[in-house]
PDB file of C-alpha atoms and ligand atoms in Angstrom:
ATOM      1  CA  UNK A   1      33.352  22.177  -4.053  1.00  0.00           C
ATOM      2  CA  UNK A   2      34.548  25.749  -3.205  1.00  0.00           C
ATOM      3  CA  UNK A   3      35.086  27.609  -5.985  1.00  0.00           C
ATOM      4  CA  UNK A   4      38.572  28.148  -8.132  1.00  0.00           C
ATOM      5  CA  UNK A   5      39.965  30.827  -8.851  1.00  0.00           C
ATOM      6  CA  UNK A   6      43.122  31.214 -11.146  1.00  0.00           C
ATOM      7  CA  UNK A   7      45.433  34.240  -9.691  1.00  0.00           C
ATOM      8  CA  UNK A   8      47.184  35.892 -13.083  1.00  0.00           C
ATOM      9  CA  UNK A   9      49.446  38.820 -11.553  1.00  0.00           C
ATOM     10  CA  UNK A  10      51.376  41.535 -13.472  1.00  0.00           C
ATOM     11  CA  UNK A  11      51.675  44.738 -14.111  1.00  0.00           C
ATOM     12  CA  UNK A  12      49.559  44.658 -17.654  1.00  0.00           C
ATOM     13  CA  UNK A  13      51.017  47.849 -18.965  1.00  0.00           C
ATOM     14  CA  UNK A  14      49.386  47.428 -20.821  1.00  0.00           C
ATOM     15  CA  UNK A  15      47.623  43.923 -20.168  1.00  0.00           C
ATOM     16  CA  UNK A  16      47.875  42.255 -24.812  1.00  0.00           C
ATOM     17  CA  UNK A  17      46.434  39.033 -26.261  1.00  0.00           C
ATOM     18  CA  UNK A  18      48.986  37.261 -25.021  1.00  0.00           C
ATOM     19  CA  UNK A  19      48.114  37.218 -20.694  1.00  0.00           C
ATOM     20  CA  UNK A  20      43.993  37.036 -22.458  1.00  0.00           C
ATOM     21  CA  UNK A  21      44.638  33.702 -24.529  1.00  0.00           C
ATOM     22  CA  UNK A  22      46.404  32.609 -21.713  1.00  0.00           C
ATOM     23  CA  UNK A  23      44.027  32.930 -19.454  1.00  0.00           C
ATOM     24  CA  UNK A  24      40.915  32.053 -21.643  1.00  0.00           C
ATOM     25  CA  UNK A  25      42.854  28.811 -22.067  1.00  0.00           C
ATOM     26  CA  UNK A  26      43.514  28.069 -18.411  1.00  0.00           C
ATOM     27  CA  UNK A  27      39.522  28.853 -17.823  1.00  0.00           C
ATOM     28  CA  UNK A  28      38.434  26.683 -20.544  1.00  0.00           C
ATOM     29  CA  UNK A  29      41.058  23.710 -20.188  1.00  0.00           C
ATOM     30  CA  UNK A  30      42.472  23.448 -16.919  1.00  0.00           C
ATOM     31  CA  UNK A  31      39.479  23.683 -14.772  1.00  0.00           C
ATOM     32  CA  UNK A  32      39.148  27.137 -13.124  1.00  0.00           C
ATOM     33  CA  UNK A  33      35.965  28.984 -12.455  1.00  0.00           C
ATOM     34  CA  UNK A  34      37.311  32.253 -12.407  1.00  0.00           C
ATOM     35  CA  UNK A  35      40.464  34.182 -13.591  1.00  0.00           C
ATOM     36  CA  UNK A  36      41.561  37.434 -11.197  1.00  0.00           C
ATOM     37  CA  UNK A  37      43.790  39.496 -13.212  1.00  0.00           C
ATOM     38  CA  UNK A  38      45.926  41.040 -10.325  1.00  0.00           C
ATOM     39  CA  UNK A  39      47.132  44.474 -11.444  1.00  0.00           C
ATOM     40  CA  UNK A  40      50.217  44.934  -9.599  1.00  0.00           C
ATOM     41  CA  UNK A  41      50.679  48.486  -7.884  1.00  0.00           C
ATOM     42  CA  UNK A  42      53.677  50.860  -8.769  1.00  0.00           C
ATOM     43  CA  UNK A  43      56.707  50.463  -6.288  1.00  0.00           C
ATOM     44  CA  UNK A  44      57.068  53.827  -4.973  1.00  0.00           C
ATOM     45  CA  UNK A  45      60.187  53.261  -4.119  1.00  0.00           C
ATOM     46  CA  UNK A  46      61.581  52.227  -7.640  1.00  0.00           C
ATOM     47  CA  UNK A  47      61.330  55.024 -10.127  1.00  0.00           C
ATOM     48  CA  UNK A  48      59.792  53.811 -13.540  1.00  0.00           C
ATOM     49  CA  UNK A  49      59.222  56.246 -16.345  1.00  0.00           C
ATOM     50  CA  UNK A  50      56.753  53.771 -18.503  1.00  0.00           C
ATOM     51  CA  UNK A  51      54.826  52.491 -16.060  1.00  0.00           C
ATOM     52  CA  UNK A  52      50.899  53.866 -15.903  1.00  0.00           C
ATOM     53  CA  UNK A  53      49.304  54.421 -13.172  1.00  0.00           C
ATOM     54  CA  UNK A  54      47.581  52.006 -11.118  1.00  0.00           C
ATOM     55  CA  UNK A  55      43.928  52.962 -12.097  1.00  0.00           C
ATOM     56  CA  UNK A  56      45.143  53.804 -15.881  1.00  0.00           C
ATOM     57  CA  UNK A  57      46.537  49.759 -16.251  1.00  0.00           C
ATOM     58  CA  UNK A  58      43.661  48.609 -14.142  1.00  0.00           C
ATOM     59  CA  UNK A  59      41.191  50.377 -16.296  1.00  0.00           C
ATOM     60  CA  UNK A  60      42.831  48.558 -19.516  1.00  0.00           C
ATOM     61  CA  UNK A  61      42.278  45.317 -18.027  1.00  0.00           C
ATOM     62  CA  UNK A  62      38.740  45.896 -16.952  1.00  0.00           C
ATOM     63  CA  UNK A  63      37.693  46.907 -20.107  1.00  0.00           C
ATOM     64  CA  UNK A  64      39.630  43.917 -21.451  1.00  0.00           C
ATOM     65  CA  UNK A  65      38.009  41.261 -19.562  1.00  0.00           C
ATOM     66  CA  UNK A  66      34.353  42.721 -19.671  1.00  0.00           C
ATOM     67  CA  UNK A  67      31.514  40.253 -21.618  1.00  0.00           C
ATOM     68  CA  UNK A  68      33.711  37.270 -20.571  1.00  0.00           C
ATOM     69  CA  UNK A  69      32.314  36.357 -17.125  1.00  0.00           C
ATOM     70  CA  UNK A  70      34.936  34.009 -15.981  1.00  0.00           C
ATOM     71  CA  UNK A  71      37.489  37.214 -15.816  1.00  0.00           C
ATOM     72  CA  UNK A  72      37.847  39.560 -13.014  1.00  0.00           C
ATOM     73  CA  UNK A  73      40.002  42.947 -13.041  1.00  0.00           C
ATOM     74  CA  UNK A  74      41.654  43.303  -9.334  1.00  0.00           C
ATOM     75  CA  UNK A  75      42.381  45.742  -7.745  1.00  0.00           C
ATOM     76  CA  UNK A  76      42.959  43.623  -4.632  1.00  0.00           C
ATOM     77  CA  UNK A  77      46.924  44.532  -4.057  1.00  0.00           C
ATOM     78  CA  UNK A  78      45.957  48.142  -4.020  1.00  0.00           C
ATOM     79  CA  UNK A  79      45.522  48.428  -0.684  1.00  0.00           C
ATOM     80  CA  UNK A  80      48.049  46.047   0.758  1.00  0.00           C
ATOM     81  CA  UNK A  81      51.218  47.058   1.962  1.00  0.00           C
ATOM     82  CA  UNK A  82      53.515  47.463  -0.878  1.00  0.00           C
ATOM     83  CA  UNK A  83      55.978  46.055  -2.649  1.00  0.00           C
ATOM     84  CA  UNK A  84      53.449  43.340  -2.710  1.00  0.00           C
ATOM     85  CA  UNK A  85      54.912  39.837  -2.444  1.00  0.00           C
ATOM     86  CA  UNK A  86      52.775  36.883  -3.331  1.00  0.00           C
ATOM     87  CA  UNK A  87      52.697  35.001  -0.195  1.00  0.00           C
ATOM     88  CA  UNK A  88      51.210  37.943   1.191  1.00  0.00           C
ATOM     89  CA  UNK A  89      48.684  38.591  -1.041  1.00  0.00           C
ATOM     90  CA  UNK A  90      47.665  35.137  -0.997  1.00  0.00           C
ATOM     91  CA  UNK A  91      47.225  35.248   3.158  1.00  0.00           C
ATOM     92  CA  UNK A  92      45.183  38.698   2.507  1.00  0.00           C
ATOM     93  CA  UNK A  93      43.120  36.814   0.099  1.00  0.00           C
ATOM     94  CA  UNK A  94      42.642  34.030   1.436  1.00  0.00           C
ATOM     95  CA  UNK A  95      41.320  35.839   4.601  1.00  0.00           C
ATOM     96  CA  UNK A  96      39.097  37.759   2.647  1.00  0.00           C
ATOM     97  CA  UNK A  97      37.279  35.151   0.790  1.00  0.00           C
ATOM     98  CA  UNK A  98      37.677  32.129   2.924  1.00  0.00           C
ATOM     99  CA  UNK A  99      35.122  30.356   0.732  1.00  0.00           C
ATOM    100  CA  UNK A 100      37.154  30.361  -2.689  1.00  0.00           C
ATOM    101  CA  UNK A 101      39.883  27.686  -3.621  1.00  0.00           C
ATOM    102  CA  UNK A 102      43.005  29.908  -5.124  1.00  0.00           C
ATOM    103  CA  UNK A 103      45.367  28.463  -7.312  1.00  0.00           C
ATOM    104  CA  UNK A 104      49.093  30.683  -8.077  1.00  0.00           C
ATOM    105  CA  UNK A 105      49.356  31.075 -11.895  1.00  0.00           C
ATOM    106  CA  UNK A 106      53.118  31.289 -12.811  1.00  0.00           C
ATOM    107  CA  UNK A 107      55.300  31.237 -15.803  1.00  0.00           C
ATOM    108  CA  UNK A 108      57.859  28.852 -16.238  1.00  0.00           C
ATOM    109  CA  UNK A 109      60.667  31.432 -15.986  1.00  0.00           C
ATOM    110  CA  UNK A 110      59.447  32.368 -13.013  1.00  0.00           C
ATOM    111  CA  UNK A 111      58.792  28.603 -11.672  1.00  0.00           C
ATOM    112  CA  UNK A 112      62.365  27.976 -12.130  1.00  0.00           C
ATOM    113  CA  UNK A 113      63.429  30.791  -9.213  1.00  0.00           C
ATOM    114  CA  UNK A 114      60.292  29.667  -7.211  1.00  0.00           C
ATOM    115  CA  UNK A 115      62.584  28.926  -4.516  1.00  0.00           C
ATOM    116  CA  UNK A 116      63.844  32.159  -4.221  1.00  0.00           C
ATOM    117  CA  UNK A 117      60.627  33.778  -3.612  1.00  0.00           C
ATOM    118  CA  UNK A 118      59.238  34.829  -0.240  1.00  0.00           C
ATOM    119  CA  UNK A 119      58.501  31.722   2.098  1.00  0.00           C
ATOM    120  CA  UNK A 120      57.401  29.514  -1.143  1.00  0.00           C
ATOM    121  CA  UNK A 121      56.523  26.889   1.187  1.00  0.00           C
ATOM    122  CA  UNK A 122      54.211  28.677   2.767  1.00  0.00           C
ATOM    123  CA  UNK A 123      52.914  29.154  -0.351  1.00  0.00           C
ATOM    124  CA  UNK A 124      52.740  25.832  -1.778  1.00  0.00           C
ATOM    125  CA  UNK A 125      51.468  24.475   1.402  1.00  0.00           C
ATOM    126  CA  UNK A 126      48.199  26.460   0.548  1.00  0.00           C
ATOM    127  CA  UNK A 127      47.991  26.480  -2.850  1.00  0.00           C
ATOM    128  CA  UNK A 128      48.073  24.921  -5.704  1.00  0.00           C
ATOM    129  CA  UNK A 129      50.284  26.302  -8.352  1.00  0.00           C
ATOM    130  CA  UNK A 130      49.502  26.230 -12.665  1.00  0.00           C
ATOM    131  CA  UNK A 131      52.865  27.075 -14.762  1.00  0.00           C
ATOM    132  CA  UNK A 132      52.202  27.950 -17.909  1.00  0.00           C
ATOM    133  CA  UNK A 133      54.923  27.524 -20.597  1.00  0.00           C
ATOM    134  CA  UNK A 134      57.379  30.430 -21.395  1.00  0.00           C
ATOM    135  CA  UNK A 135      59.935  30.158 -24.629  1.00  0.00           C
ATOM    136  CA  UNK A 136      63.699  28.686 -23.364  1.00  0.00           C
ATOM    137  CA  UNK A 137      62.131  27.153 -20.363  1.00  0.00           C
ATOM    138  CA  UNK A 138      61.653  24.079 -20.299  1.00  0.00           C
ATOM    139  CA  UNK A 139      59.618  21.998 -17.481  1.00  0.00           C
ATOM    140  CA  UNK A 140      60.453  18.453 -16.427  1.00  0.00           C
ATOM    141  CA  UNK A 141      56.423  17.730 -15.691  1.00  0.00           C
ATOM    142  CA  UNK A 142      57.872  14.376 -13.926  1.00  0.00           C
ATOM    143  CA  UNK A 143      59.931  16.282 -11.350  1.00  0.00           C
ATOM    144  CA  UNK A 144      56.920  18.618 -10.287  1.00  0.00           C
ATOM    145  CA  UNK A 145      55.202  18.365  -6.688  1.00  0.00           C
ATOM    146  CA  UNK A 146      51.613  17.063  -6.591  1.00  0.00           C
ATOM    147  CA  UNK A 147      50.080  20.378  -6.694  1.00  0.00           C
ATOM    148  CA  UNK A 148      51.678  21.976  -9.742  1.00  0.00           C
ATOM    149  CA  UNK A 149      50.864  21.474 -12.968  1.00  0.00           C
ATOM    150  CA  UNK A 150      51.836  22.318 -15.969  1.00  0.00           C
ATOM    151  CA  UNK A 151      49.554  22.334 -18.897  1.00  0.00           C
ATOM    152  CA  UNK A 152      50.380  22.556 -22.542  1.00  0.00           C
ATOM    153  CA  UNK A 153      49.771  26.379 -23.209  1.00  0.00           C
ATOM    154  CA  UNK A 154      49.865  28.001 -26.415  1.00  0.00           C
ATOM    155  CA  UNK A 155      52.988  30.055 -26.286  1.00  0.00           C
ATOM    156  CA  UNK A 156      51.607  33.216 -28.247  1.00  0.00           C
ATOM    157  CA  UNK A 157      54.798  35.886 -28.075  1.00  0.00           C
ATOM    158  CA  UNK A 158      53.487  39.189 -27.404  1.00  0.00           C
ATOM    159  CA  UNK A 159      54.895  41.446 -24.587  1.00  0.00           C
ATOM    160  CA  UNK A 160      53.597  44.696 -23.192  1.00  0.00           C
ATOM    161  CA  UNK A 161      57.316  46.093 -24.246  1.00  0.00           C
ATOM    162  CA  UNK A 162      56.680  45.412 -27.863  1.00  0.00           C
ATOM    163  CA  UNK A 163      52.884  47.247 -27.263  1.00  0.00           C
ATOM    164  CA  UNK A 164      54.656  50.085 -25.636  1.00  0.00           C
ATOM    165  CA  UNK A 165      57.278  50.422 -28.105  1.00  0.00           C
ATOM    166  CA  UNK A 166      54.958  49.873 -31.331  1.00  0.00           C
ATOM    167  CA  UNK A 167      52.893  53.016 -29.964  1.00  0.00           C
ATOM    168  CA  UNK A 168      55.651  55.086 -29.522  1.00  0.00           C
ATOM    169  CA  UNK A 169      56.935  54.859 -32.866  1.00  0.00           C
ATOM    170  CA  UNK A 170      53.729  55.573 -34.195  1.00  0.00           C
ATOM    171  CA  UNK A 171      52.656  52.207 -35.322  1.00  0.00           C
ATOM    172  CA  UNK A 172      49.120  50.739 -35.324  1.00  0.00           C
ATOM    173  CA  UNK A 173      49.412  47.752 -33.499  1.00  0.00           C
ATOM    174  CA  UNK A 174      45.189  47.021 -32.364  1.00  0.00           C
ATOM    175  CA  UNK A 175      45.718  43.496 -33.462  1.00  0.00           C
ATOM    176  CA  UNK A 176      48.182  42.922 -30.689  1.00  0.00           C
ATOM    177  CA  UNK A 177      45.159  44.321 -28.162  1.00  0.00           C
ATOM    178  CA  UNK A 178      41.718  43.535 -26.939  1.00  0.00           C
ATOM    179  CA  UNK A 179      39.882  46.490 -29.207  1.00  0.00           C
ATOM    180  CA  UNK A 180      39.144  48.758 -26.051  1.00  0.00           C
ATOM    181  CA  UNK A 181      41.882  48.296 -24.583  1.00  0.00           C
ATOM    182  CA  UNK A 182      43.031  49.732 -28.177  1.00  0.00           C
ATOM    183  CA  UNK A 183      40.727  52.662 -27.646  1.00  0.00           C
ATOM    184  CA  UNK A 184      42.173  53.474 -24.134  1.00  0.00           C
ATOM    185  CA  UNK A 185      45.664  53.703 -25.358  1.00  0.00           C
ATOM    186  CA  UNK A 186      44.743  56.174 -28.327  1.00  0.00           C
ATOM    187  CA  UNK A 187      41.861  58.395 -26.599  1.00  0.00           C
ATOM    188  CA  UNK A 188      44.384  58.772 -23.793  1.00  0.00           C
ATOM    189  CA  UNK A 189      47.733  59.313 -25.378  1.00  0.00           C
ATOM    190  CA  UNK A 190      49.557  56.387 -23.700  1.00  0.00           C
ATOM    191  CA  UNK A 191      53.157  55.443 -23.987  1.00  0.00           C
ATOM    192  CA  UNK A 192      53.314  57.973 -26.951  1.00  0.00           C
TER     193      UNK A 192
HETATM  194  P1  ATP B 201      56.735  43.820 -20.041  1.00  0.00           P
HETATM  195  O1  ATP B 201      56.998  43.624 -21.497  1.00  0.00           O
HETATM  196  O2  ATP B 201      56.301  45.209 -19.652  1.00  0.00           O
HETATM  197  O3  ATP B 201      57.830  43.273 -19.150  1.00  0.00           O
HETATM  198  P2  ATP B 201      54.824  41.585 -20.028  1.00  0.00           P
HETATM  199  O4  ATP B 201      54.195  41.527 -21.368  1.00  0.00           O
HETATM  200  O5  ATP B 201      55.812  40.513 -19.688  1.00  0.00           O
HETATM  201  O6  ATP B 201      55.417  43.008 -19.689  1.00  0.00           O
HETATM  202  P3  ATP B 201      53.484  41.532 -17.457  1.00  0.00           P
HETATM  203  O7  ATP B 201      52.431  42.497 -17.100  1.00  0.00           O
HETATM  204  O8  ATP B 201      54.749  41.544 -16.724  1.00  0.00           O
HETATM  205  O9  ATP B 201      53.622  41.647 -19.066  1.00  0.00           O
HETATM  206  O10 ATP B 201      52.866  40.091 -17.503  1.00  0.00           O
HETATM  207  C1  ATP B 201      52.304  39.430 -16.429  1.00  0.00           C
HETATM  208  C2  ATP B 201      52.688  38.001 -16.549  1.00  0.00           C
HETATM  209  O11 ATP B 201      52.261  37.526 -17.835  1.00  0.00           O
HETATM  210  C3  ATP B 201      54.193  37.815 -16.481  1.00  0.00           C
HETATM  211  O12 ATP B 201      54.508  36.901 -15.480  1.00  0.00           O
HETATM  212  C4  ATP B 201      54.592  37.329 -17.858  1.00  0.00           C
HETATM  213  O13 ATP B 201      55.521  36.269 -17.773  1.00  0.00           O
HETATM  214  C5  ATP B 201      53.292  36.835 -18.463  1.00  0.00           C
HETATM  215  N1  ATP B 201      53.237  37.083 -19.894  1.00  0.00           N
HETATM  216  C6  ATP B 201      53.617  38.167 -20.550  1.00  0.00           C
HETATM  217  N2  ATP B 201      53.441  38.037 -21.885  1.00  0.00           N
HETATM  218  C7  ATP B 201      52.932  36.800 -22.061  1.00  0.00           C
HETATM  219  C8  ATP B 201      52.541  36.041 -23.222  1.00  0.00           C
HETATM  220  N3  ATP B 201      52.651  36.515 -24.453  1.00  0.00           N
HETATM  221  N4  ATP B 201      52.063  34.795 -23.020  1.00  0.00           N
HETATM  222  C9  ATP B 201      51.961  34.294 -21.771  1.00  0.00           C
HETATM  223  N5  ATP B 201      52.321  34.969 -20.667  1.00  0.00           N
HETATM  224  C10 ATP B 201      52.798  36.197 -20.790  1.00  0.00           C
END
């Protein structure tokens, strides 16, 4: 059985309990080996005042996911041709480890434009696809394809806007974040 591995993308700025028990849960309950958090890259074509840099966000979700050996920081889309659209980093990865089983981890709002995407049949003729519950959207499990399921998630509201905004009014919000990734944010001054 080639191994599975979940792919969780975003832009984790910064990456908050919410995407971790998420993804603990998907590891634990739905049958993946491995979780890739894919750090998206900044668009440097779209100007974005509060987005970190690449390595600053990346950094927050390596030291996030360290001690937990089912969790992997990526840096994968890096070096791919950007904007980055899914199908294309699923080819790339696919290519690069032809060994490993990937699976697409999407919210539901984001399930419901699916068809919108980039060539999503291309993509759901190689992979299958987890969609994870998201508040006001509702999934008719009976109407999905074969390969895409949706498992009963916690829903656990926490957004990196609320993290982002918390710090910049001066609030302590380390509760909301993995405890280095709390450290990271102070030592460095972000989104202050
Ligand atoms: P922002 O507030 O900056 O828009 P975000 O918290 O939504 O960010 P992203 O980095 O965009 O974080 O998140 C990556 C993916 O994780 C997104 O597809 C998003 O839907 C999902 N996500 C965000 N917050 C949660 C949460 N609390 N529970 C489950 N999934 C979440």
């Amino acid at each position: 059985m080639p191994k599975k591995i979940g792919i969780f993308g975003g832009t984790f700025n910064p990456v908050h309990n919410g995407h971790l028990a998420l993804a603990n849960y998907l590891c634990e309950y739905c049958g993946l080996d491995e979780l890739w958090f894919m750090v998206t890259p900044c668009n440097p074509f779209k100007k974005n005042d509060v987005l970190l840099p690449d390595y600053a966000r990346l950094e927050m979700v390596s030291a996030a996911v360290s001690g937990y050996e089912k969790f992997r920081a990526s840096d994968f889309e890096f070096n791919l041709p950007k904007p980055s659209y899914t199908v294309d980093t699923l080819a790339a990865l696919r290519a690069a480890y032809p060994d490993y089983e990937f699976v697409l981890i999407i919210g539901a709002d984001n399930y419901v434009a699916f068809d919108k995407w980039r060539n999503p049949d291309e993509i759901m003729r190689h992979h299958s696809i987890i969609v994870y519950g998201r508040p006001g959207y509702d999934i008719d499990k009976s109407l999905l394809p074969s390969n895409v399921t949706s498992p009963d998630t916690p829903l656990i509201e926490i957004s990196s806007t609320f993290i982002r905004q918390s710090v910049s009014d001066g609030l302590d919000v380390r509760y909301f974040v993995h405890p280095e990734v709390w450290k990271l944010i102070v030592s460095h001054g972000y989104y202050l």
